[in-house]
XYZ file of C-alpha atoms in Angstrom:
430
model
C 0.000 0.000 0.000
C 1.496 3.308 -1.116
C 1.458 6.018 1.542
C 0.703 9.623 0.625
C 3.699 11.906 1.074
C 3.089 14.727 3.547
C 4.635 16.291 6.657
C 3.966 17.587 10.160
C 3.368 21.147 8.938
C 0.496 19.970 6.739
C -1.016 17.865 9.537
C -0.966 20.931 11.797
C -2.250 23.334 9.128
C -5.293 21.176 8.419
C -5.914 20.357 12.079
C -5.982 16.629 11.409
C -5.321 15.555 15.008
C -4.386 18.824 16.729
C -5.755 22.328 16.315
C -3.688 25.491 16.651
C -6.544 27.757 17.671
C -8.685 25.418 19.736
C -10.885 24.413 16.798
C -12.218 20.903 16.440
C -9.954 18.541 14.544
C -10.758 16.628 11.374
C -10.514 13.408 13.357
C -13.148 14.620 15.825
C -15.702 14.576 12.995
C -15.490 10.768 12.936
C -14.567 9.937 16.539
C -17.628 7.824 17.313
C -16.342 4.258 17.288
C -17.657 1.630 19.679
C -14.196 0.447 20.736
C -10.842 1.990 21.576
C -9.257 -0.282 18.986
C -11.662 1.061 16.367
C -10.657 4.570 17.371
C -6.982 3.718 16.956
C -7.765 2.294 13.519
C -9.517 5.512 12.476
C -6.616 7.566 13.837
C -4.216 5.546 11.723
C -6.324 5.979 8.581
C -6.808 9.729 8.988
C -3.164 10.450 9.845
C -1.733 8.211 7.123
C -3.597 8.896 3.848
C -2.779 6.635 0.933
C -1.918 7.101 -2.706
C -3.162 3.720 -3.853
C -6.183 3.841 -6.165
C -7.143 0.205 -5.570
C -6.962 0.476 -1.781
C -8.906 3.754 -1.798
C -11.614 2.151 -3.924
C -11.834 -0.880 -1.631
C -12.047 1.230 1.529
C -14.720 3.461 -0.012
C -16.696 0.429 -1.177
C -16.660 -1.063 2.321
C -17.611 2.197 4.058
C -20.491 2.999 1.742
C -21.944 -0.556 1.861
C -25.350 -0.249 3.583
C -25.964 -3.854 4.538
C -22.883 -5.872 5.393
C -23.546 -8.227 8.349
C -23.622 -6.901 11.891
C -21.022 -7.848 14.464
C -21.490 -7.223 18.154
C -18.915 -4.779 19.550
C -18.728 -3.898 23.261
C -16.118 -1.355 24.352
C -15.916 -2.581 27.966
C -15.502 -6.220 26.969
C -12.854 -5.480 24.345
C -10.981 -3.267 26.814
C -10.984 -6.138 29.307
C -9.727 -8.537 26.636
C -6.831 -6.174 25.857
C -6.107 -5.912 29.583
C -6.158 -9.693 29.916
C -3.836 -10.180 26.936
C -1.372 -7.654 28.359
C -0.800 -9.648 31.564
C 2.853 -10.501 31.985
C 2.685 -14.048 33.368
C 2.146 -15.821 30.067
C 1.904 -19.607 30.338
C 4.514 -21.356 28.204
C 2.939 -24.796 28.572
C -0.226 -26.396 29.909
C -0.826 -29.856 31.398
C -3.773 -31.415 33.153
C -1.705 -31.981 36.327
C -0.685 -28.339 36.508
C -4.307 -27.291 36.103
C -5.379 -29.612 38.945
C -2.670 -28.272 41.265
C -3.563 -24.705 40.341
C -7.231 -25.376 41.051
C -6.393 -26.941 44.424
C -4.408 -23.852 45.341
C -7.343 -21.615 44.419
C -9.675 -23.540 46.734
C -7.778 -22.023 49.638
C -6.941 -18.684 48.061
C -8.879 -16.621 45.546
C -6.658 -14.463 43.325
C -7.475 -11.518 41.041
C -5.191 -13.042 38.414
C -7.431 -16.077 38.099
C -10.515 -13.913 37.638
C -8.757 -11.986 34.868
C -7.868 -15.238 33.094
C -11.332 -16.752 33.463
C -13.200 -13.671 32.258
C -10.627 -12.766 29.611
C -10.662 -16.199 27.969
C -14.457 -16.334 28.032
C -14.883 -12.888 26.458
C -12.223 -13.526 23.825
C -13.778 -16.871 22.948
C -17.098 -15.086 22.406
C -15.454 -12.473 20.149
C -13.908 -15.212 18.008
C -17.323 -16.846 17.757
C -18.844 -13.491 16.708
C -16.200 -13.251 13.979
C -17.126 -16.718 12.721
C -20.838 -15.836 12.630
C -20.009 -12.597 10.792
C -17.857 -14.479 8.276
C -20.615 -16.999 7.589
C -22.970 -14.186 6.524
C -20.570 -12.491 4.104
C -21.262 -13.323 0.442
C -19.566 -12.847 -2.918
C -21.592 -9.654 -3.290
C -20.008 -8.144 -0.182
C -17.299 -5.457 -0.576
C -13.897 -6.794 -1.536
C -12.203 -5.464 1.605
C -14.744 -7.251 3.800
C -14.313 -10.482 1.824
C -10.551 -10.199 2.267
C -10.952 -9.870 6.038
C -13.299 -12.848 6.132
C -10.859 -14.934 4.100
C -8.177 -14.171 6.691
C -10.497 -15.214 9.523
C -11.566 -18.485 7.896
C -8.043 -19.415 6.804
C -6.797 -18.767 10.333
C -9.506 -20.904 11.877
C -8.824 -23.715 9.422
C -5.049 -23.640 9.871
C -5.028 -23.504 13.678
C -6.793 -25.004 16.660
C -8.884 -21.830 16.898
C -11.414 -23.269 14.448
C -12.228 -26.312 16.583
C -12.204 -24.144 19.686
C -14.845 -21.840 18.180
C -16.970 -24.837 17.158
C -16.971 -26.158 20.737
C -17.674 -22.768 22.297
C -20.321 -23.190 25.016
C -20.338 -26.989 24.789
C -17.751 -27.651 27.462
C -16.225 -25.791 30.361
C -13.834 -26.396 33.218
C -10.564 -25.324 34.753
C -8.399 -27.308 32.318
C -10.123 -25.844 29.252
C -9.688 -22.335 30.680
C -5.968 -22.929 31.214
C -5.594 -24.371 27.724
C -7.374 -21.369 26.163
C -5.143 -19.043 28.161
C -2.082 -20.869 26.832
C -3.360 -20.597 23.243
C -4.495 -16.965 23.482
C -1.536 -15.471 25.308
C 1.366 -17.641 24.203
C 0.961 -20.007 21.288
C -1.304 -17.809 19.103
C -0.827 -14.379 20.645
C 0.143 -12.716 17.337
C -2.737 -14.439 15.546
C -5.176 -13.193 18.195
C -3.854 -9.643 17.730
C -4.489 -9.915 13.973
C -8.052 -11.165 14.513
C -8.809 -8.367 16.984
C -7.431 -5.921 14.419
C -10.114 -7.122 11.998
C -12.793 -6.485 14.635
C -11.463 -2.951 15.093
C -11.375 -2.322 11.342
C -15.003 -3.436 11.092
C -15.859 -1.014 13.903
C -14.074 1.812 12.056
C -15.797 1.001 8.759
C -19.216 0.885 10.382
C -18.557 4.213 12.134
C -17.523 5.860 8.863
C -20.689 4.588 7.187
C -22.898 6.056 9.908
C -21.053 9.378 9.702
C -21.404 9.614 5.917
C -25.131 8.888 6.083
C -25.804 11.244 9.006
C -23.919 14.170 7.458
C -24.960 13.541 3.862
C -21.373 13.638 2.625
C -20.178 12.216 -0.677
C -17.509 9.712 -1.654
C -15.005 11.149 -4.161
C -14.494 9.731 -7.620
C -10.823 9.336 -8.531
C -9.768 9.883 -12.136
C -6.630 9.632 -14.236
C -7.553 12.407 -16.682
C -6.681 15.282 -14.328
C -10.274 16.316 -13.667
C -10.560 18.163 -10.345
C -14.046 19.325 -9.335
C -15.871 20.039 -6.065
C -19.589 20.762 -5.844
C -21.300 22.216 -2.763
C -18.142 21.892 -0.686
C -17.678 23.590 2.676
C -15.436 23.556 5.720
C -16.936 21.039 8.171
C -15.872 23.008 11.254
C -17.554 26.282 10.247
C -21.039 26.751 11.653
C -23.670 27.470 8.970
C -20.941 27.286 6.337
C -21.666 28.592 2.835
C -21.455 25.870 0.176
C -19.450 26.567 -2.964
C -18.515 25.085 -6.332
C -14.948 25.020 -7.604
C -12.977 23.269 -10.312
C -9.448 23.230 -11.622
C -9.674 21.611 -15.011
C -7.439 24.162 -16.748
C -3.844 24.811 -15.730
C -1.947 23.696 -12.669
C -2.031 26.942 -10.635
C -5.176 28.370 -9.041
C -4.998 31.922 -7.681
C -7.509 33.016 -5.031
C -7.959 36.740 -4.457
C -10.196 38.696 -2.131
C -10.117 41.075 0.805
C -8.439 40.200 4.090
C -11.731 39.149 5.707
C -13.436 37.528 2.720
C -12.640 33.940 3.761
C -9.819 32.910 1.434
C -7.946 30.906 4.065
C -11.051 29.034 5.222
C -12.025 28.229 1.635
C -8.583 26.912 0.757
C -8.488 24.841 3.954
C -11.902 23.412 3.021
C -10.553 22.283 -0.364
C -7.350 20.896 1.142
C -9.300 19.093 3.879
C -11.519 17.479 1.239
C -8.434 16.285 -0.650
C -6.935 14.930 2.580
C -10.089 13.066 3.610
C -10.491 11.710 0.078
C -7.025 10.151 0.286
C -7.906 8.572 3.622
C -10.796 6.851 1.834
C -13.259 8.907 3.876
C -16.417 10.748 2.796
C -15.971 14.485 2.237
C -18.200 17.500 3.007
C -19.533 18.102 -0.503
C -22.320 16.889 -2.764
C -19.774 15.538 -5.276
C -16.026 15.445 -5.787
C -13.835 14.312 -8.663
C -10.076 14.454 -8.261
C -6.802 12.784 -9.237
C -4.998 10.426 -6.895
C -2.135 12.569 -5.645
C 1.266 11.315 -4.519
C 1.592 14.005 -1.867
C -0.189 16.834 -0.040
C 1.685 19.853 1.312
C 0.371 23.106 2.772
C 1.777 26.362 4.078
C -0.794 28.176 6.207
C 0.272 28.748 9.821
C 4.032 29.243 9.736
C 5.507 30.353 13.071
C 8.489 32.661 13.473
C 11.453 30.793 14.932
C 12.926 32.875 17.739
C 15.274 30.045 18.659
C 16.825 29.956 15.182
C 16.550 33.699 14.636
C 14.374 33.258 11.548
C 11.929 35.921 10.469
C 8.474 35.007 9.218
C 9.522 35.907 5.679
C 12.565 33.638 5.819
C 10.410 30.843 7.245
C 8.082 31.268 4.243
C 10.983 31.074 1.787
C 12.313 27.933 3.434
C 8.854 26.364 3.399
C 8.469 26.987 -0.344
C 11.914 25.469 -0.905
C 11.067 22.496 1.318
C 7.859 21.774 -0.600
C 9.521 22.101 -4.002
C 12.169 19.597 -2.943
C 9.378 17.097 -2.254
C 7.936 17.439 -5.746
C 10.146 15.306 -7.923
C 9.735 14.954 -11.656
C 6.515 13.126 -12.464
C 5.015 13.310 -8.966
C 1.388 14.391 -8.684
C 1.193 16.605 -5.603
C -1.459 18.908 -4.170
C 0.071 22.070 -2.694
C -1.537 24.993 -0.891
C 0.224 28.311 -0.205
C -1.907 30.690 1.853
C -0.915 34.359 1.452
C 2.576 33.910 0.062
C 5.208 36.167 1.600
C 3.004 38.095 3.998
C 6.116 38.643 6.125
C 7.634 41.296 3.855
C 6.646 44.527 2.110
C 4.183 44.601 -0.777
C 6.782 45.094 -3.518
C 9.005 42.271 -2.324
C 5.964 40.033 -1.837
C 4.808 40.723 -5.396
C 8.194 40.054 -6.987
C 8.840 36.981 -4.840
C 5.387 35.579 -5.676
C 5.996 36.075 -9.401
C 9.303 34.213 -9.081
C 7.627 31.313 -7.278
C 4.812 31.007 -9.831
C 7.419 30.877 -12.593
C 8.854 27.772 -10.926
C 5.440 26.226 -10.231
C 4.365 26.645 -13.844
C 6.912 23.996 -14.818
C 5.570 21.448 -12.311
C 2.761 20.431 -14.663
C 1.913 17.179 -12.866
C 1.061 18.915 -9.590
C -1.720 21.317 -8.579
C -1.051 24.528 -6.669
C -3.576 26.676 -4.807
C -2.312 30.137 -3.887
C -4.230 32.809 -2.022
C -3.121 36.418 -2.175
C -4.417 39.894 -1.394
C -1.928 41.295 -3.924
C -4.280 41.897 -6.831
C -1.352 42.958 -9.027
C -0.038 39.383 -8.911
C -3.289 38.012 -10.318
C -3.357 40.689 -13.023
C 0.227 39.847 -13.957
C -0.725 36.193 -14.455
C -4.104 36.845 -16.096
C -4.190 35.237 -19.537
C -1.577 32.615 -18.617
C -2.889 29.175 -19.647
C -1.252 27.566 -16.624
C -3.387 29.630 -14.221
C -7.048 29.835 -13.263
C -8.566 32.463 -10.987
C -11.194 32.599 -8.255
C -12.169 35.235 -5.757
C -14.398 35.646 -2.728
C -16.885 38.457 -2.823
C -16.848 41.337 -0.361
C -18.246 44.859 -0.495
C -18.862 47.899 1.692
C -22.553 48.723 1.947
C -24.019 51.349 4.291
C -20.623 51.640 5.945
C -20.588 47.907 6.714
C -18.289 45.225 5.304
C -20.376 42.488 3.673
C -18.710 39.119 3.006
C -21.017 36.453 1.609
C -18.213 33.851 1.355
C -19.244 32.884 -2.181
C -16.511 31.641 -4.500
C -16.639 33.074 -8.025
C -14.389 32.713 -11.061
C -12.253 35.748 -11.819
C -10.101 38.290 -9.992
C -11.282 40.414 -7.073
C -11.283 44.187 -7.373
C -12.221 44.689 -3.733
C -9.934 46.795 -1.523
C -11.204 47.148 2.016
C -8.036 47.206 4.120
C -7.843 50.993 4.352
C -11.558 51.215 5.158
C -11.123 48.744 8.047
C -8.212 50.748 9.476
C -10.164 54.018 9.242
C -13.207 52.518 10.967
C -11.302 50.867 13.802
C -9.147 53.935 14.491
C -11.907 56.487 14.098
C -11.872 57.385 17.808
C -8.173 58.191 17.954
């Protein structure tokens, strides 16, 4: 499975697991699993997107499937099973005589360890039985990923003593059987048990994603090889009462966003980048439809801190970030890159000239897509008419001495200039 190339800066910019300004994270949108193992599975998927068309298709197919068989999942019981399996006194052998002596000892002394073993083996045995029942109800019409999991379960049961153990579940009991199960679960087949529990957790994660997609009405992206890149009715999932917008990038490899400082450029670009990120995790996205390429990497530059320790200015940090991203984009790679307000850490003239220089380099990276927001309208005008560029802006206007931002994305270049008006209004009393 091919992992998507990205970095810590991008994870932080998009708020995948942590948020800079106390906002909810992307992961929090899906954090509704029924087990801690399912949660860990979701965390792994959302923090490690993939660049594998086949795997993305299989994960999507499984998540969107409305009627694959149910499997009982209980957080408390699975937590206890994990606790039981983590006990350090693993038995390395089991004999009937040892079980008898152990039982005789317990007649005179009850130990917590024995309770953990008895309950842990019983709960784990029930989970393995649930997996067998689930597997028996999966058909050839079930999603390929589910069928692959079931094949692993059935092959494991057939190749080990776990199959016969599941068949006899509930038919016999006793201290020797408990000790033998403990030996199998925690010593002889401990890695196999971990793999089977991983399947349970993946099923929990898949079922959670399905419920989320249905409840929110989100779409599953279509991946193409022809370069088509379209979003319909997309929005940022963490913005209350967010305005839905349409956007596409079918012409050129550079998209310039213009608009006033408060029009919503950053939020809009983060919404697009978040959709691309979620799409490459195999997740549903907040839009009515999405068509996009399978990218090899995702890189963003939104919230760059000054580095007091290294003595770097914000402008120098921006330059280094651009260089760092360009080094990641090798010849032939298909990367999605977002630069929010390039070179805001210097004066307007330097920012304009530096931005022109960067776009000259980006123009040659024809296999990648670049989204750039800027309040320097002169940059957009300079590039207007260039076949490698497309242009969008966010509307804003001053009406009745009030700034009106409707957060609608429109094709073209903004002519709005409201910065001076904002300064005059806020400093009117001084």
